[in-house]
Amino acid sequence: MNTTRKLLIAANLKMNRLPDGALDDDSPYREKGNVDVIAIPTLLDIQQCLDAQIITGAQVGQCHNETTGAHTGDISMQMLADVGVRYVLCGHSERREFHGETDEDVAAQAIAALDANIHPIVCIGESSEEREAKKHEEVIERQVRALPIESDITIAYEPIWAIGENALRAATSEEAQEMHAFIRSLLSAERGAITRILYGGSLKKKNAKELLSQKDIDGGLIGGASLNLEEEFAEIVKIAQELSQE
């Protein structure tokens, strides 16, 4: 890990309700002094998290780039900002695959978030076929170049083959570090020094230390393990805290 960038652990709850204990005073979702921790629940649970003073993000789904208007079923970034949301998750591979979101759509979401003073966490990642064909760097570069990379954003590298119920495996620490370093090389020297790049993809307590120890990995975007509060998510946060104190 790099000591100049504070580790960020983000819980992506996907299409799941908050687990028991999520809003407790000692909830693992609460920010720790030396590690940033945020919860990214469904829209139904955002207000509960905000009321409990948990730093909260939103999963960008039907989120329109306009602030208001005749867009049935959509909400705007400004609406999220108005209720206190501080982060949004954009570009997840599940949105790209199942809802047809393009690089241009994701970039527009990130820009709309920035305009509303919300910090975007933007997901990028390659498929197993693209990696096997040795096109993974080409795919990642295309996705990164589409983004407002000279603005204040966080990038989450989530190889598609490592996430979800059909995950093949987690990336090794060497694979993850190699890709994170490549992503950082696409940024300007000034922006690359301060932009946090998270790893996501079967990150659990058993591999958290090895992954989070890498110099270009600045935290984790946690999916399934974020629902197992005590046995998984709390342990990942604890490991991040220990690494931050080294």
Short mmCIF file of C-alpha atoms in Angstrom, two decimals:
data_model
loop_
_atom_site.label_atom_id
_atom_site.label_comp_id
_atom_site.label_asym_id
_atom_site.label_seq_id
_atom_site.Cartn_x
_atom_site.Cartn_y
_atom_site.Cartn_z
CA MET A 1 0.00 0.00 0.00
CA ASN A 2 1.01 3.61 -0.47
CA THR A 3 1.16 5.69 2.71
CA THR A 4 0.12 8.91 0.93
CA ARG A 5 -3.34 7.61 -0.01
CA LYS A 6 -5.75 6.66 2.77
CA LEU A 7 -7.24 3.20 2.39
CA LEU A 8 -10.93 3.05 1.45
CA ILE A 9 -13.13 0.03 2.13
CA ALA A 10 -16.51 0.25 0.38
CA ALA A 11 -19.40 -2.17 0.92
CA ASN A 12 -21.38 -2.75 -2.28
CA LEU A 13 -24.58 -4.37 -1.06
CA LYS A 14 -25.90 -4.81 -4.60
CA MET A 15 -29.60 -5.87 -4.59
CA ASN A 16 -29.64 -6.85 -0.92
CA ARG A 17 -31.14 -5.22 2.16
CA LEU A 18 -28.95 -4.16 5.06
CA PRO A 19 -27.74 -7.10 7.16
CA ASP A 20 -28.50 -7.32 10.86
CA GLY A 21 -26.30 -4.98 12.88
CA ALA A 22 -25.54 -2.68 9.97
CA LEU A 23 -26.84 0.40 11.78
CA ASP A 24 -25.50 -0.40 15.26
CA ASP A 25 -23.15 1.99 17.01
CA ASP A 26 -20.30 -0.48 16.53
CA SER A 27 -21.24 -1.40 12.96
CA PRO A 28 -18.28 -2.31 10.72
CA TYR A 29 -19.82 0.06 8.16
CA ARG A 30 -18.88 3.02 10.32
CA GLU A 31 -15.80 5.05 9.39
CA LYS A 32 -12.61 4.19 11.22
CA GLY A 33 -10.06 6.89 12.00
CA ASN A 34 -7.24 5.69 9.77
CA VAL A 35 -9.40 3.97 7.14
CA ASP A 36 -12.32 5.39 5.15
CA VAL A 37 -15.33 3.05 5.27
CA ILE A 38 -18.53 3.61 3.31
CA ALA A 39 -21.75 1.66 2.76
CA ILE A 40 -23.35 1.56 -0.68
CA PRO A 41 -26.86 0.14 -0.13
CA THR A 42 -29.93 0.03 -2.35
CA LEU A 43 -31.94 3.22 -2.67
CA LEU A 44 -34.44 1.80 -0.16
CA ASP A 45 -31.84 1.78 2.61
CA ILE A 46 -29.97 5.00 1.90
CA GLN A 47 -31.99 7.12 4.32
CA GLN A 48 -31.53 4.61 7.14
CA CYS A 49 -27.76 4.76 6.69
CA LEU A 50 -27.79 8.55 6.56
CA ASP A 51 -29.96 8.77 9.67
CA ALA A 52 -27.49 6.48 11.45
CA GLN A 53 -24.66 8.81 10.37
CA ILE A 54 -22.98 6.17 8.26
CA ILE A 55 -21.09 7.60 5.29
CA THR A 56 -23.24 6.54 2.38
CA GLY A 57 -22.95 5.99 -1.34
CA ALA A 58 -25.57 5.09 -3.92
CA GLN A 59 -25.62 2.48 -6.65
CA VAL A 60 -26.21 4.36 -9.87
CA GLY A 61 -28.95 2.61 -11.80
CA GLN A 62 -31.80 4.65 -13.22
CA CYS A 63 -29.94 7.90 -12.64
CA HIS A 64 -30.44 10.58 -15.27
CA ASN A 65 -27.79 13.10 -16.22
CA GLU A 66 -30.32 15.95 -16.07
CA THR A 67 -31.19 17.43 -12.68
CA THR A 68 -34.99 17.37 -13.18
CA GLY A 69 -37.50 16.71 -15.91
CA ALA A 70 -39.83 14.25 -17.62
CA HIS A 71 -37.79 11.11 -17.01
CA THR A 72 -40.15 8.55 -15.48
CA GLY A 73 -38.43 6.08 -13.18
CA ASP A 74 -35.18 8.06 -13.01
CA ILE A 75 -33.57 10.07 -10.26
CA SER A 76 -30.82 12.66 -10.59
CA MET A 77 -27.42 13.04 -9.00
CA GLN A 78 -28.58 16.32 -7.52
CA MET A 79 -31.44 14.52 -5.76
CA LEU A 80 -28.94 12.12 -4.21
CA ALA A 81 -26.77 15.04 -3.13
CA ASP A 82 -29.76 16.83 -1.63
CA VAL A 83 -30.46 13.96 0.78
CA GLY A 84 -26.82 13.68 1.83
CA VAL A 85 -25.30 10.98 -0.38
CA ARG A 86 -21.56 11.56 -0.73
CA TYR A 87 -20.48 8.78 -3.10
CA VAL A 88 -21.93 7.01 -6.12
CA LEU A 89 -20.89 3.71 -7.66
CA CYS A 90 -20.83 3.87 -11.46
CA GLY A 91 -19.92 1.50 -14.25
CA HIS A 92 -20.20 -1.82 -12.44
CA SER A 93 -19.90 -4.73 -14.87
CA GLU A 94 -23.36 -5.93 -13.88
CA ARG A 95 -24.77 -2.59 -15.07
CA ARG A 96 -22.71 -2.73 -18.25
CA GLU A 97 -23.75 -6.32 -19.01
CA PHE A 98 -27.40 -6.44 -17.96
CA HIS A 99 -28.41 -2.84 -18.68
CA GLY A 100 -26.24 -2.06 -21.68
CA GLU A 101 -24.36 0.83 -20.10
CA THR A 102 -21.49 1.99 -22.31
CA ASP A 103 -18.21 3.70 -21.49
CA GLU A 104 -19.86 6.94 -22.58
CA ASP A 105 -22.83 6.36 -20.26
CA VAL A 106 -20.51 5.69 -17.34
CA ALA A 107 -18.45 8.80 -18.07
CA ALA A 108 -21.63 10.91 -18.21
CA GLN A 109 -22.70 9.51 -14.83
CA ALA A 110 -19.33 10.36 -13.31
CA ILE A 111 -19.44 13.89 -14.68
CA ALA A 112 -23.01 14.38 -13.41
CA ALA A 113 -21.90 13.19 -9.98
CA LEU A 114 -18.98 15.62 -9.92
CA ASP A 115 -21.29 18.45 -10.97
CA ALA A 116 -23.49 17.59 -7.96
CA ASN A 117 -20.47 17.48 -5.62
CA ILE A 118 -20.74 13.70 -5.22
CA HIS A 119 -17.60 11.60 -5.42
CA PRO A 120 -17.83 8.89 -8.11
CA ILE A 121 -16.33 5.44 -7.63
CA VAL A 122 -16.06 4.13 -11.18
CA CYS A 123 -15.71 0.42 -11.90
CA ILE A 124 -13.63 -0.95 -14.75
CA GLY A 125 -12.62 -4.50 -15.61
CA GLU A 126 -12.05 -7.06 -18.33
CA SER A 127 -13.72 -10.40 -19.04
CA SER A 128 -11.97 -13.76 -18.87
CA GLU A 129 -12.08 -13.96 -22.68
CA GLU A 130 -10.40 -10.56 -23.00
CA ARG A 131 -7.68 -11.57 -20.54
CA GLU A 132 -7.08 -14.90 -22.26
CA ALA A 133 -6.76 -13.05 -25.58
CA LYS A 134 -4.25 -10.70 -23.91
CA LYS A 135 -6.51 -7.74 -24.62
CA HIS A 136 -7.03 -6.84 -20.96
CA GLU A 137 -4.79 -3.78 -21.02
CA GLU A 138 -6.43 -2.55 -24.21
CA VAL A 139 -9.89 -2.90 -22.65
CA ILE A 140 -8.86 -1.21 -19.41
CA GLU A 141 -7.17 1.66 -21.23
CA ARG A 142 -10.30 2.25 -23.31
CA GLN A 143 -12.47 2.32 -20.19
CA VAL A 144 -10.10 4.64 -18.33
CA ARG A 145 -9.62 7.04 -21.24
CA ALA A 146 -13.38 7.54 -21.43
CA LEU A 147 -13.48 8.88 -17.86
CA PRO A 148 -12.86 12.39 -16.51
CA ILE A 149 -9.54 11.10 -15.15
CA GLU A 150 -8.14 14.52 -14.29
CA SER A 151 -11.03 15.09 -11.88
CA ASP A 152 -11.46 13.85 -8.32
CA ILE A 153 -12.68 10.31 -8.86
CA THR A 154 -11.92 6.88 -7.41
CA ILE A 155 -11.36 3.95 -9.76
CA ALA A 156 -12.31 0.40 -8.81
CA TYR A 157 -10.61 -2.35 -10.78
CA GLU A 158 -12.95 -5.34 -10.79
CA PRO A 159 -11.98 -8.08 -13.23
CA ILE A 160 -15.28 -9.53 -14.40
CA TRP A 161 -13.97 -13.07 -14.04
CA ALA A 162 -13.42 -12.50 -10.31
CA ILE A 163 -16.81 -11.14 -9.23
CA GLY A 164 -20.29 -12.42 -8.56
CA GLU A 165 -21.74 -15.87 -8.09
CA ASN A 166 -19.90 -17.25 -11.13
CA ALA A 167 -16.47 -15.91 -10.19
CA LEU A 168 -13.62 -18.11 -11.37
CA ARG A 169 -11.24 -16.89 -8.66
CA ALA A 170 -9.82 -13.74 -7.15
CA ALA A 171 -6.96 -12.04 -8.92
CA THR A 172 -3.61 -12.88 -7.39
CA SER A 173 -1.82 -10.04 -5.64
CA GLU A 174 0.66 -9.96 -8.53
CA GLU A 175 -2.09 -9.75 -11.16
CA ALA A 176 -3.95 -7.07 -9.22
CA GLN A 177 -0.84 -4.97 -8.57
CA GLU A 178 0.18 -5.21 -12.23
CA MET A 179 -3.20 -3.90 -13.37
CA HIS A 180 -3.38 -1.20 -10.71
CA ALA A 181 0.07 0.04 -11.70
CA PHE A 182 -1.02 0.03 -15.35
CA ILE A 183 -4.16 2.01 -14.54
CA ARG A 184 -2.14 4.54 -12.55
CA SER A 185 0.27 4.93 -15.47
CA LEU A 186 -2.64 6.16 -17.59
CA LEU A 187 -3.17 9.13 -15.26
CA SER A 188 -1.06 12.26 -15.12
CA ALA A 189 1.76 12.18 -12.58
CA GLU A 190 -0.06 14.66 -10.33
CA ARG A 191 -3.42 12.90 -10.51
CA GLY A 192 -1.89 9.44 -10.32
CA ALA A 193 -0.21 10.29 -7.03
CA ILE A 194 -3.52 11.06 -5.30
CA THR A 195 -6.18 8.97 -7.08
CA ARG A 196 -7.32 5.95 -5.11
CA ILE A 197 -7.60 2.73 -7.09
CA LEU A 198 -9.57 0.02 -5.31
CA TYR A 199 -9.54 -3.70 -5.98
CA GLY A 200 -12.78 -5.65 -6.17
CA GLY A 201 -13.36 -9.28 -7.00
CA SER A 202 -13.64 -12.08 -4.43
CA LEU A 203 -11.79 -9.97 -1.87
CA LYS A 204 -12.27 -11.69 1.48
CA LYS A 205 -10.51 -11.80 4.83
CA LYS A 206 -8.32 -14.71 3.66
CA ASN A 207 -6.70 -12.66 0.86
CA ALA A 208 -7.27 -9.10 2.08
CA LYS A 209 -3.84 -8.57 3.63
CA GLU A 210 -1.97 -9.79 0.58
CA LEU A 211 -4.02 -7.65 -1.79
CA LEU A 212 -4.23 -4.50 0.32
CA SER A 213 -0.48 -4.61 0.96
CA GLN A 214 0.29 -3.89 -2.70
CA LYS A 215 1.65 -0.40 -3.31
CA ASP A 216 -0.91 0.60 -5.94
CA ILE A 217 -3.98 -0.93 -4.26
CA ASP A 218 -5.69 1.72 -2.14
CA GLY A 219 -8.57 -0.27 -0.70
CA GLY A 220 -11.34 -2.63 -1.64
CA LEU A 221 -14.81 -2.64 -3.16
CA ILE A 222 -16.41 -5.50 -1.28
CA GLY A 223 -19.44 -7.32 -2.69
CA GLY A 224 -20.64 -10.58 -1.16
CA ALA A 225 -18.36 -10.36 1.86
CA SER A 226 -19.94 -7.02 2.82
CA LEU A 227 -23.12 -8.88 3.79
CA ASN A 228 -21.26 -11.06 6.29
CA LEU A 229 -20.63 -8.24 8.71
CA GLU A 230 -18.71 -9.83 11.55
CA GLU A 231 -16.94 -12.81 9.99
CA GLU A 232 -15.85 -11.12 6.77
CA PHE A 233 -16.37 -7.36 6.40
CA ALA A 234 -15.29 -6.41 9.92
CA GLU A 235 -12.16 -8.53 9.51
CA ILE A 236 -11.29 -6.87 6.19
CA VAL A 237 -11.65 -3.43 7.80
CA LYS A 238 -9.48 -4.59 10.71
CA ILE A 239 -6.77 -5.76 8.31
CA ALA A 240 -6.90 -2.40 6.52
CA GLN A 241 -6.52 -0.61 9.85
CA GLU A 242 -3.52 -2.72 10.78
CA LEU A 243 -1.86 -2.05 7.43
CA SER A 244 -2.48 1.69 7.79
CA GLN A 245 -0.61 1.68 11.09
CA GLU A 246 2.51 0.02 9.70
#
